[in-house]
GROMACS .gro file of C-alpha atoms in nm:
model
  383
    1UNK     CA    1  11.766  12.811  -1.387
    2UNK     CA    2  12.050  12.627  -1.523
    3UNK     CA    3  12.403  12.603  -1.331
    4UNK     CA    4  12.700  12.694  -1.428
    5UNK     CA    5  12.811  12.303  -1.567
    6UNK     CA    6  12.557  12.370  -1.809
    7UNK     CA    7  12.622  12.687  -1.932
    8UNK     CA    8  12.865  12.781  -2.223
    9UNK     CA    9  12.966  13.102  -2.412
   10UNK     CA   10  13.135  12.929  -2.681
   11UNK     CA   11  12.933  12.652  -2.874
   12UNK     CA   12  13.212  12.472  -2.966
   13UNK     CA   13  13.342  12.427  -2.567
   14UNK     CA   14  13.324  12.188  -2.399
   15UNK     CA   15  13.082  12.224  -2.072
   16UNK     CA   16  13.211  12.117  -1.720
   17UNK     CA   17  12.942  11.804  -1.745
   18UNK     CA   18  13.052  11.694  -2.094
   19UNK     CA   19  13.395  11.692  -1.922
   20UNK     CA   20  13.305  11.465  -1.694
   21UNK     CA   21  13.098  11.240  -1.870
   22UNK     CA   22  13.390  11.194  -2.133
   23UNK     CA   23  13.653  11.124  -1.868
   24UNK     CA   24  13.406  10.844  -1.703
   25UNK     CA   25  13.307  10.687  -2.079
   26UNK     CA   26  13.689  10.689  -2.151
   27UNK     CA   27  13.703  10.465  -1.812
   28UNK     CA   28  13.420  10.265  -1.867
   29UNK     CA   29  13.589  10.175  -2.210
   30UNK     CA   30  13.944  10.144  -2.117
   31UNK     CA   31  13.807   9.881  -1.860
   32UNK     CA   32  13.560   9.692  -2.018
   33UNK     CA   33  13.884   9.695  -2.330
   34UNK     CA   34  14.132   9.597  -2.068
   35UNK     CA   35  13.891   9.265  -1.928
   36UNK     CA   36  13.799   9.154  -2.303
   37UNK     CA   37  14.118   9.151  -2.420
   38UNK     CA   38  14.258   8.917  -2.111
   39UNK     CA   39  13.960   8.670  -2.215
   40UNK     CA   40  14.070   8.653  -2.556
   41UNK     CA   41  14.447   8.724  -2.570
   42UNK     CA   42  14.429   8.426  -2.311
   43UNK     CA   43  14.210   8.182  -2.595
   44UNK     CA   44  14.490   8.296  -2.838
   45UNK     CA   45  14.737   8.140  -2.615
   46UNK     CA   46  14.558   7.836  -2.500
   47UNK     CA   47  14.514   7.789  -2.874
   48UNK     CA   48  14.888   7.927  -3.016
   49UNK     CA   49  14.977   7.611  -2.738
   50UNK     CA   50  14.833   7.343  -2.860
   51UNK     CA   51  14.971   7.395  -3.242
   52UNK     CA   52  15.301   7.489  -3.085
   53UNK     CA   53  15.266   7.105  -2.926
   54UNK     CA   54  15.180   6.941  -3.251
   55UNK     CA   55  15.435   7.083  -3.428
   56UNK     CA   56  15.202   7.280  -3.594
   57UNK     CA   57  15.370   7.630  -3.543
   58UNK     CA   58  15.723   7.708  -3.415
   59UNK     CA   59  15.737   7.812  -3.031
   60UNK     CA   60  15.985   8.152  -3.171
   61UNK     CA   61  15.679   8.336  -3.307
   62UNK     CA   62  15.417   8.261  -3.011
   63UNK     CA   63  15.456   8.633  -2.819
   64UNK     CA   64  15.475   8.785  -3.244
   65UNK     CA   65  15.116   8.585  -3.321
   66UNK     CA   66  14.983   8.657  -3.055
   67UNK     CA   67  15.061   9.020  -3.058
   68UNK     CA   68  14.925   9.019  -3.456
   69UNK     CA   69  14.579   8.839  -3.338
   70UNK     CA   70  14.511   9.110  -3.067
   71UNK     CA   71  14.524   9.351  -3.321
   72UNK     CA   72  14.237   9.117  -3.522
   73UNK     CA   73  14.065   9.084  -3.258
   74UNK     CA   74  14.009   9.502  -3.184
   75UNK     CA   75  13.775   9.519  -3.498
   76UNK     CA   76  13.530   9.262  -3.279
   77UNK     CA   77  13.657   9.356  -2.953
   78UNK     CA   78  13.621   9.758  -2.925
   79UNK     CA   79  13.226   9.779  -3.039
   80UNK     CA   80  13.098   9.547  -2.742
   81UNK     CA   81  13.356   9.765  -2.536
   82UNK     CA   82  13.214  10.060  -2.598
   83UNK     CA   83  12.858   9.922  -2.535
   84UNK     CA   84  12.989   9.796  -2.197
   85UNK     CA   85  13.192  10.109  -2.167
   86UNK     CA   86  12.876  10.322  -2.230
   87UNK     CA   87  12.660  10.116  -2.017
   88UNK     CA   88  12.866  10.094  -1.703
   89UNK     CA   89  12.898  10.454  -1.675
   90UNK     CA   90  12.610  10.578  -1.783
   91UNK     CA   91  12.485  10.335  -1.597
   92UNK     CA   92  12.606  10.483  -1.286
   93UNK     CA   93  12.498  10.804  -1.297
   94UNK     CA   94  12.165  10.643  -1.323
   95UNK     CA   95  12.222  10.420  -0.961
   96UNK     CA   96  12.414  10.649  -0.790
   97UNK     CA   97  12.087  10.965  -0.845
   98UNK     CA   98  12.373  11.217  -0.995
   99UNK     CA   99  12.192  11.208  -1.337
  100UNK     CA  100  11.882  11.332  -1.112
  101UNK     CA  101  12.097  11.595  -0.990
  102UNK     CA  102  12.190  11.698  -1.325
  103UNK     CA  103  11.831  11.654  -1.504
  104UNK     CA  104  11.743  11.897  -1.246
  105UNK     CA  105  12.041  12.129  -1.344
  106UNK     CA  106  11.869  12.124  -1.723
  107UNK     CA  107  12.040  11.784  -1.862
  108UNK     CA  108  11.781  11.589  -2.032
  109UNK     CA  109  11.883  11.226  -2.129
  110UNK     CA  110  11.904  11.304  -2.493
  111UNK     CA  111  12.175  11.600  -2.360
  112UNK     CA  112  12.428  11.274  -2.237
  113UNK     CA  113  12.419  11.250  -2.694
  114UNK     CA  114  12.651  11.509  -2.695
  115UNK     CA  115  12.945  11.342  -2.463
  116UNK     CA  116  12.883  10.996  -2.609
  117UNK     CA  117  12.916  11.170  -2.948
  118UNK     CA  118  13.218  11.305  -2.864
  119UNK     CA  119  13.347  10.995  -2.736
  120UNK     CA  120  13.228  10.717  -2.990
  121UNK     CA  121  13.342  10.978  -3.343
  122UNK     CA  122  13.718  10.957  -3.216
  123UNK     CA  123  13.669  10.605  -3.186
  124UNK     CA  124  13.515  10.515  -3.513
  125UNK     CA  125  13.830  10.685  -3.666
  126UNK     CA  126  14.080  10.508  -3.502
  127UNK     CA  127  13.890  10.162  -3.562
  128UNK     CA  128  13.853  10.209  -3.917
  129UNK     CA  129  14.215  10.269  -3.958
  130UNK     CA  130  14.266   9.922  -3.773
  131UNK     CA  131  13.946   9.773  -4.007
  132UNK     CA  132  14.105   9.933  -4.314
  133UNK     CA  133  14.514   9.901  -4.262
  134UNK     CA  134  14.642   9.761  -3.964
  135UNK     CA  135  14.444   9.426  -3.892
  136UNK     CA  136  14.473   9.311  -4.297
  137UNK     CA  137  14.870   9.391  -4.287
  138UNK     CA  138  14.892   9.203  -3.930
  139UNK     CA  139  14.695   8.917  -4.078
  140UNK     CA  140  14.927   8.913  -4.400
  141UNK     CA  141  15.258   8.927  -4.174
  142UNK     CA  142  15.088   8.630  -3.994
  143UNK     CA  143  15.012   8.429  -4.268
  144UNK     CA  144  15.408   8.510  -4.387
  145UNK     CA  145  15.572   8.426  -4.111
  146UNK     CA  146  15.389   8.060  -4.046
  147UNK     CA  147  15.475   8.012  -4.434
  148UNK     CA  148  15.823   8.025  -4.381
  149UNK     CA  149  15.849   7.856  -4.068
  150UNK     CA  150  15.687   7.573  -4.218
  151UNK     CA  151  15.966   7.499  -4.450
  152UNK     CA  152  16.213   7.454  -4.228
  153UNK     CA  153  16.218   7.145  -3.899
  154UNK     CA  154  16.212   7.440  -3.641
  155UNK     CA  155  15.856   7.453  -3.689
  156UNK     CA  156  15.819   7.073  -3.531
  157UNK     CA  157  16.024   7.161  -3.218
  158UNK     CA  158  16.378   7.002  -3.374
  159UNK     CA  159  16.677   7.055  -3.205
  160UNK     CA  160  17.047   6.953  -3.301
  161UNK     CA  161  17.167   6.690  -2.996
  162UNK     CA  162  16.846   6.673  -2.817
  163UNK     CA  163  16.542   6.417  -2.787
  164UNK     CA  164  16.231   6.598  -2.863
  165UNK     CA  165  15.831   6.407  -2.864
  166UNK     CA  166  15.755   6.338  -3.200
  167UNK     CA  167  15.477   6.555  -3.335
  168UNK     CA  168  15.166   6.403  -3.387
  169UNK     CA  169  15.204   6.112  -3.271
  170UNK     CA  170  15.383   5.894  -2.967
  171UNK     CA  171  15.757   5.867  -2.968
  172UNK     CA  172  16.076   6.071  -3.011
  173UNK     CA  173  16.333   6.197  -3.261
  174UNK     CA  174  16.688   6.295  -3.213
  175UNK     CA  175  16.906   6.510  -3.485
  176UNK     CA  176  17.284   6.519  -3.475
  177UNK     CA  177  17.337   6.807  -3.747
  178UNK     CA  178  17.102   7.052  -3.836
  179UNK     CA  179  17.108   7.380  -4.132
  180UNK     CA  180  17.065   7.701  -4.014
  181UNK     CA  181  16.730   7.729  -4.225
  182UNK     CA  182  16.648   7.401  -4.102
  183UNK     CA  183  16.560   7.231  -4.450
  184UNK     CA  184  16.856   6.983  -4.394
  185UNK     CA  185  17.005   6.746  -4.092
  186UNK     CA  186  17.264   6.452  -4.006
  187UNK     CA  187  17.229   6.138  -3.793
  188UNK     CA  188  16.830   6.149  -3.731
  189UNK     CA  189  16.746   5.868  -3.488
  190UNK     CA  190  16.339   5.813  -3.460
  191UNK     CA  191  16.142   5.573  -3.180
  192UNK     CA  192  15.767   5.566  -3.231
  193UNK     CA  193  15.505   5.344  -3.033
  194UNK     CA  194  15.125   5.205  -3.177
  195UNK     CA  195  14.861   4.999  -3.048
  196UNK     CA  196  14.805   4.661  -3.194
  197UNK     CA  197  14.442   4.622  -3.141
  198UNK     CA  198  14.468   4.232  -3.289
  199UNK     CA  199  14.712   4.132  -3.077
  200UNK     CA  200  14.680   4.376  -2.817
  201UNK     CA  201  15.041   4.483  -2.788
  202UNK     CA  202  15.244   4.756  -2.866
  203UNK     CA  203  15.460   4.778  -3.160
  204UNK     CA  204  15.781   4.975  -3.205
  205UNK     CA  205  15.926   5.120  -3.518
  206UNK     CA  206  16.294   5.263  -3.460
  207UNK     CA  207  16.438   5.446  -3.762
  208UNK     CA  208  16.768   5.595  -3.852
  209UNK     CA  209  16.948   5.801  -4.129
  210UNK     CA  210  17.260   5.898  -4.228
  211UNK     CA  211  17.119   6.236  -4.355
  212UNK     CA  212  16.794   6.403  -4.535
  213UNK     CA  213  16.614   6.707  -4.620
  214UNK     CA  214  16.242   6.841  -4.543
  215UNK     CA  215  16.007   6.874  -4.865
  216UNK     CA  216  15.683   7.012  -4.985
  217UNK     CA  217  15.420   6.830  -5.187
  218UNK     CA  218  15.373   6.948  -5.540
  219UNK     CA  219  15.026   7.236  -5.367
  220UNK     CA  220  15.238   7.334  -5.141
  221UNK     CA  221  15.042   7.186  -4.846
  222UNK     CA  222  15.156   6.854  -4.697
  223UNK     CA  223  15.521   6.830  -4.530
  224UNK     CA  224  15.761   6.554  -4.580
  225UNK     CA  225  16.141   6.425  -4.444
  226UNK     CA  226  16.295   6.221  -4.654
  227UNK     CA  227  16.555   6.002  -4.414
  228UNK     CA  228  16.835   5.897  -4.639
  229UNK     CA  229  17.121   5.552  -4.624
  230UNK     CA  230  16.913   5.420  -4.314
  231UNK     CA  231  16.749   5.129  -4.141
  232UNK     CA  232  16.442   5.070  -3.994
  233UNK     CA  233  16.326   4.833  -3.743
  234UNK     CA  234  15.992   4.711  -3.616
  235UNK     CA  235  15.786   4.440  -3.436
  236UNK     CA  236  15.633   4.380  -3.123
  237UNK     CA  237  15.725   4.441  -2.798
  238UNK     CA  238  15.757   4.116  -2.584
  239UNK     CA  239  15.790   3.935  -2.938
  240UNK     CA  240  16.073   3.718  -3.127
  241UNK     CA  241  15.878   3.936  -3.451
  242UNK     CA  242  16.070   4.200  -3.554
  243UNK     CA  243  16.194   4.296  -3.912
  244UNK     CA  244  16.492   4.508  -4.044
  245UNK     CA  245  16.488   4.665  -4.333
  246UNK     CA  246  16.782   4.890  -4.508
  247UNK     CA  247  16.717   5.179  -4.717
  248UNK     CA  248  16.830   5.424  -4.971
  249UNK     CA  249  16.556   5.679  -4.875
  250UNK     CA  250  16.203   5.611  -4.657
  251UNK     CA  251  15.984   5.946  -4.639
  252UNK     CA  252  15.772   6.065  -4.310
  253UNK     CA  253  15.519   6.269  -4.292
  254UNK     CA  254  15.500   6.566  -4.055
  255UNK     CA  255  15.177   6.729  -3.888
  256UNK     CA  256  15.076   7.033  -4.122
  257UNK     CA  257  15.126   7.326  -4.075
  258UNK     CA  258  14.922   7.598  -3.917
  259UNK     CA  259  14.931   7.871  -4.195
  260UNK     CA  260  14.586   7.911  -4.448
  261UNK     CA  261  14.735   7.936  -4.751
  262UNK     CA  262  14.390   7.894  -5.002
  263UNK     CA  263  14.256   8.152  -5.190
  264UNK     CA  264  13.965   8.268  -4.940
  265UNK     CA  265  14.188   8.379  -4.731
  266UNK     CA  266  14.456   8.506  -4.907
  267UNK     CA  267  14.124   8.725  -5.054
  268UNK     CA  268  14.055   8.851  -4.737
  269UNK     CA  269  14.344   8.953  -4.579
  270UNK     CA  270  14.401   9.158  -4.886
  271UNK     CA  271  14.430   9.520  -4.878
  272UNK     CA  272  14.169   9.742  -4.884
  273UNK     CA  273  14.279   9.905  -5.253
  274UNK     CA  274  14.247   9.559  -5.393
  275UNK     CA  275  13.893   9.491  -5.233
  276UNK     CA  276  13.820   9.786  -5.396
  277UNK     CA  277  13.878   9.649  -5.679
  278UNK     CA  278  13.759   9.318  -5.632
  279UNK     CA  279  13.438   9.415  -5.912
  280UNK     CA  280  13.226   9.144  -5.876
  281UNK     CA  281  13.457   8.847  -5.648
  282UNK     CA  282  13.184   8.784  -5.404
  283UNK     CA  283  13.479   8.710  -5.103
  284UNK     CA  284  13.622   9.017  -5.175
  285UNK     CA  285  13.273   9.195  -5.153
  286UNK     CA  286  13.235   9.051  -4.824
  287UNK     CA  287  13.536   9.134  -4.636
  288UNK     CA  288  13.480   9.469  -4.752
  289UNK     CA  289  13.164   9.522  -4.602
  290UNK     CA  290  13.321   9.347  -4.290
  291UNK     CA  291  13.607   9.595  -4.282
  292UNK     CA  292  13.335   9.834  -4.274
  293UNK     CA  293  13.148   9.685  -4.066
  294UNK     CA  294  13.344   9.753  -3.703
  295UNK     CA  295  13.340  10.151  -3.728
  296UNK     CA  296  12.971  10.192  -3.812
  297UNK     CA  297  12.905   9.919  -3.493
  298UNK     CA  298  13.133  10.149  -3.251
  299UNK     CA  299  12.820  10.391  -3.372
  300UNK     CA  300  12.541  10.149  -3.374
  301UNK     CA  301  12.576   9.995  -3.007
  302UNK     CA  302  12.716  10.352  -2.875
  303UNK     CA  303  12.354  10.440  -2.919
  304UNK     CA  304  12.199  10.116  -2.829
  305UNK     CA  305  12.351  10.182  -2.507
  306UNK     CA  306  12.231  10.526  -2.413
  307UNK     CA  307  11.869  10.393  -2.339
  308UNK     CA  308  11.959  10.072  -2.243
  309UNK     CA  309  12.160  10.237  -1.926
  310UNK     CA  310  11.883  10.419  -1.796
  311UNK     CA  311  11.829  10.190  -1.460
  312UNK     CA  312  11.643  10.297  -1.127
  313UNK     CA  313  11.848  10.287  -0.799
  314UNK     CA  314  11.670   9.943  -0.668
  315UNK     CA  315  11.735   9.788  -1.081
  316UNK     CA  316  11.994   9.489  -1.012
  317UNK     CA  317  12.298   9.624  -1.111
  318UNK     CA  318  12.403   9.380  -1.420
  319UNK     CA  319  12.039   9.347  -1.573
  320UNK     CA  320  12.037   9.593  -1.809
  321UNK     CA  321  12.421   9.418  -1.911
  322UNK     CA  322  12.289   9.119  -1.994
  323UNK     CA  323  12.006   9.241  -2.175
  324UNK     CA  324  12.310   9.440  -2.397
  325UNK     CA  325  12.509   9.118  -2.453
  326UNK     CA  326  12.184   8.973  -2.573
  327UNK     CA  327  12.100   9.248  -2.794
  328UNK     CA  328  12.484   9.267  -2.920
  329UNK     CA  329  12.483   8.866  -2.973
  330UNK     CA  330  12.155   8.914  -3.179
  331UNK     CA  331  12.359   9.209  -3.412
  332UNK     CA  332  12.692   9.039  -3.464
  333UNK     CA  333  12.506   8.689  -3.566
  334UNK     CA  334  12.331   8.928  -3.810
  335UNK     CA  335  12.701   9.029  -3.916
  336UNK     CA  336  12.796   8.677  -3.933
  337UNK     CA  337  12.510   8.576  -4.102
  338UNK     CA  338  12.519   8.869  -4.390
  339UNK     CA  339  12.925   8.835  -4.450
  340UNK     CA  340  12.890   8.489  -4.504
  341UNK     CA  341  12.575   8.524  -4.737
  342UNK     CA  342  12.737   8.840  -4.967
  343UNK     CA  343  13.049   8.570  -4.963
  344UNK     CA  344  12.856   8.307  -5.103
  345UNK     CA  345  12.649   8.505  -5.360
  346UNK     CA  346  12.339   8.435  -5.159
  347UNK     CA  347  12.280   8.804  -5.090
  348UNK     CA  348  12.369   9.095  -5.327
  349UNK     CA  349  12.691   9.281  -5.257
  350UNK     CA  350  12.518   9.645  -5.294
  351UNK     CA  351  12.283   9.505  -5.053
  352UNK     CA  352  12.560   9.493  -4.772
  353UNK     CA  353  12.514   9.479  -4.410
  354UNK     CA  354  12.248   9.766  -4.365
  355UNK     CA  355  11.965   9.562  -4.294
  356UNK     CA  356  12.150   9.486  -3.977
  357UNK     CA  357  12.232   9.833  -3.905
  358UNK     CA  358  11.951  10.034  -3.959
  359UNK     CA  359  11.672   9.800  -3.758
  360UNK     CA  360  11.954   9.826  -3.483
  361UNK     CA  361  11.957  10.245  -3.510
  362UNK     CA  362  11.590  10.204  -3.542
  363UNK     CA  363  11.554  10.052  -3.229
  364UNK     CA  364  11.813  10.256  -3.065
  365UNK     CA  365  11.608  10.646  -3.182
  366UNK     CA  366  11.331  10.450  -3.068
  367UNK     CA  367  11.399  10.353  -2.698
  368UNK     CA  368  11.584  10.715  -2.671
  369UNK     CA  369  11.223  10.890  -2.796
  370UNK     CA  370  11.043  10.684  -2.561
  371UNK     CA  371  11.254  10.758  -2.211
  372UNK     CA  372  11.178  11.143  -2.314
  373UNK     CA  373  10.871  11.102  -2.417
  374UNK     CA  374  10.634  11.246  -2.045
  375UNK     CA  375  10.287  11.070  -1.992
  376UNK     CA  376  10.036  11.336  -2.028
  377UNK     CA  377   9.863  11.474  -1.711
  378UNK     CA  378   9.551  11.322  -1.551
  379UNK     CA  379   9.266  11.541  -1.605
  380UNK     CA  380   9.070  11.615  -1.287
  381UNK     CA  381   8.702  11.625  -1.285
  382UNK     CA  382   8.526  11.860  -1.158
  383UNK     CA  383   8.270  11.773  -0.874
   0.00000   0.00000   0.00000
């Protein structure tokens, strides 16, 4: 006879177990969410860094990048936390004997289906609307903001009346005067150091200018300051060989910037109206089905965990995790694999990334049928 956690008057309720199983998948989620995005929020800013110390990107919008990359990251980071999520607390109930207490209450495995389906719908919704709207616009804000920046000397660390490392290579540079947008300065004073690998000595090259202004090639692409009414020194140190020269105007060019400003990517961080109407662009196609791609996985490795937490209390406690990282390393190489194929034509855009799902769901109805599935009974013979 069933107990009371199981029983229901109302279809539509929820039960006392379903309950309970929601509130430990929401923890189980909000955990294994919590520890994935330390790992990568932390990559971001080991990475954000190291452009910031080339000059690459201005130090101003570090905390603002790194805020729009986490919300990138969700579309990859939420599935493989709600396989972890899934796993570690179905998992549990599994070690710890209560899903033996409530198999004997009348809670089959396939019964957990209806928690986890309560759990995993919600969260397809609110992913999509991250796939669909909120991690294209953060990516296009991204893209906008390291655009400007790079017009303008902030981006390379410059600062009016103080010595600063050169970016990109050794030595420093001092401005006087600088614009408020940064596109123009006074007195610039530059010291940089090379090997001589001839004469095995260092040469020095000291420059200074009057004034100048920070340019753009004709794409767009390479930076330039052009130093103005200025002279330039250089030799080697230790040396009676050094040369000075006087100019009108001597051009230097600076590290490039960080911002992707071709036409793939503009393509992709596109909105999802305009993919729509992409027709036949096979980049456009592609994000698409990757923007798709992150709801229908929440689904996909929601179920892929229900059989894969089914463990026996003397099971090490992390095998059946690393046998779901392998499985989800397997599917999102398969994700890689087809978005990079539809982008390059190689694989029809119609086609999309179903081959990847539906093995995966395959699998999945297939290792849930199988844990139900009783062996039949002995027969006994009969003396």
């Amino acid at each position: 006879m069933k107990l009371s956690i199981l029983r229901q008057n109302n279809p539509l309720a929820l039960r006392i177990v379903d309950r309970y199983l929601l509130r430990e998948l929401a923890v189980g989620f909000l955990a294994a969410t919590a520890i994935l995005l330390l790992v990568m929020v932390g990559g971001a800013v080991a990475d954000l860094l190291a452009k910031i110390a080339k000059g690459r990107i201005p130090a101003e919008l570090l905390f603002t990048l790194i805020g729009l990359r986490t919300i990138g990251t969700l579309t990859i980071l939420m599935p493989l936390a709600v396989l972890l999520g899934v796993l570690s607390a179905y998992g549990r109930l599994w070690r710890d004997s209560e899903m033996a207490v409530l198999q004997s209450s009348g809670l089959d495995s396939t019964g957990l289906l209806r928690p986890l389906m309560l759990f995993v719908l919600p969260t397809m919704l609110v992913l999509a609307a991250i796939s669909f709207w909120l991690a294209p616009a953060s990516e296009r804000l991204s893209q906008r903001l390291l655009t400007e920046a790079s017009r303008s000397l902030i981006v390379a660390g410059l600062e009016p009346g103080r010595f600063v490392e050169l970016p990109g290579r050794d030595g420093v540079i001092y401005v006087g005067e600088m614009s408020a947008d940064g596109t123009q300065f006074k007195r610039m004073f530059i010291e940089s150091e090379r090997p001589d690998n001839e004469a095995g000595k260092t040469r020095i090259d000291v420059i200074t200018a009057t004034h100048g202004f920070l340019y753009h090639d004709a794409d767009g692409e390479g930076r330039y300051i052009a130093l103005q009414d200025g002279f330039r020194v250089e030799g080697k140190l230790g040396e009676d060989d050094f040369r000075l020269m006087r100019f009108v105007r001597n051009d230097i060019k600076l590290p490039d910037s960080a911002g992707d400003d071709d036409e793939a990517a503009q393509k992709r961080a596109a909105p999802t109206a305009v993919l729509l109407r992409g027709g036949d662009d096979p980049v456009m196609m592609s994000e698409l089905h990757w923007r798709l791609a992150a709801p229908l996985s929440v689904l996909v490795l929601g179920l892929l965990a229900l059989p894969l937490s089914r463990t026996s209390p003397r099971e090490p406690r992390y095998a059946r995790m690393l046998l779901a990282l392998l499985a989800w390393l397997v599917y999102y190489n398969g994700l890689l694999l087809g978005r990079a194929w539809i982008g390059q034509g190689k694989l029809a855009a119609g086609f999309g990334l179903w081959w990847v799902y539906v093995p995966a769901l395959a699998i999945a109805a297939w290792l849930i049928w199988s844990g139900e599935r009783l062996k039949a009974p002995r027969r006994v013979r009969r003396a």
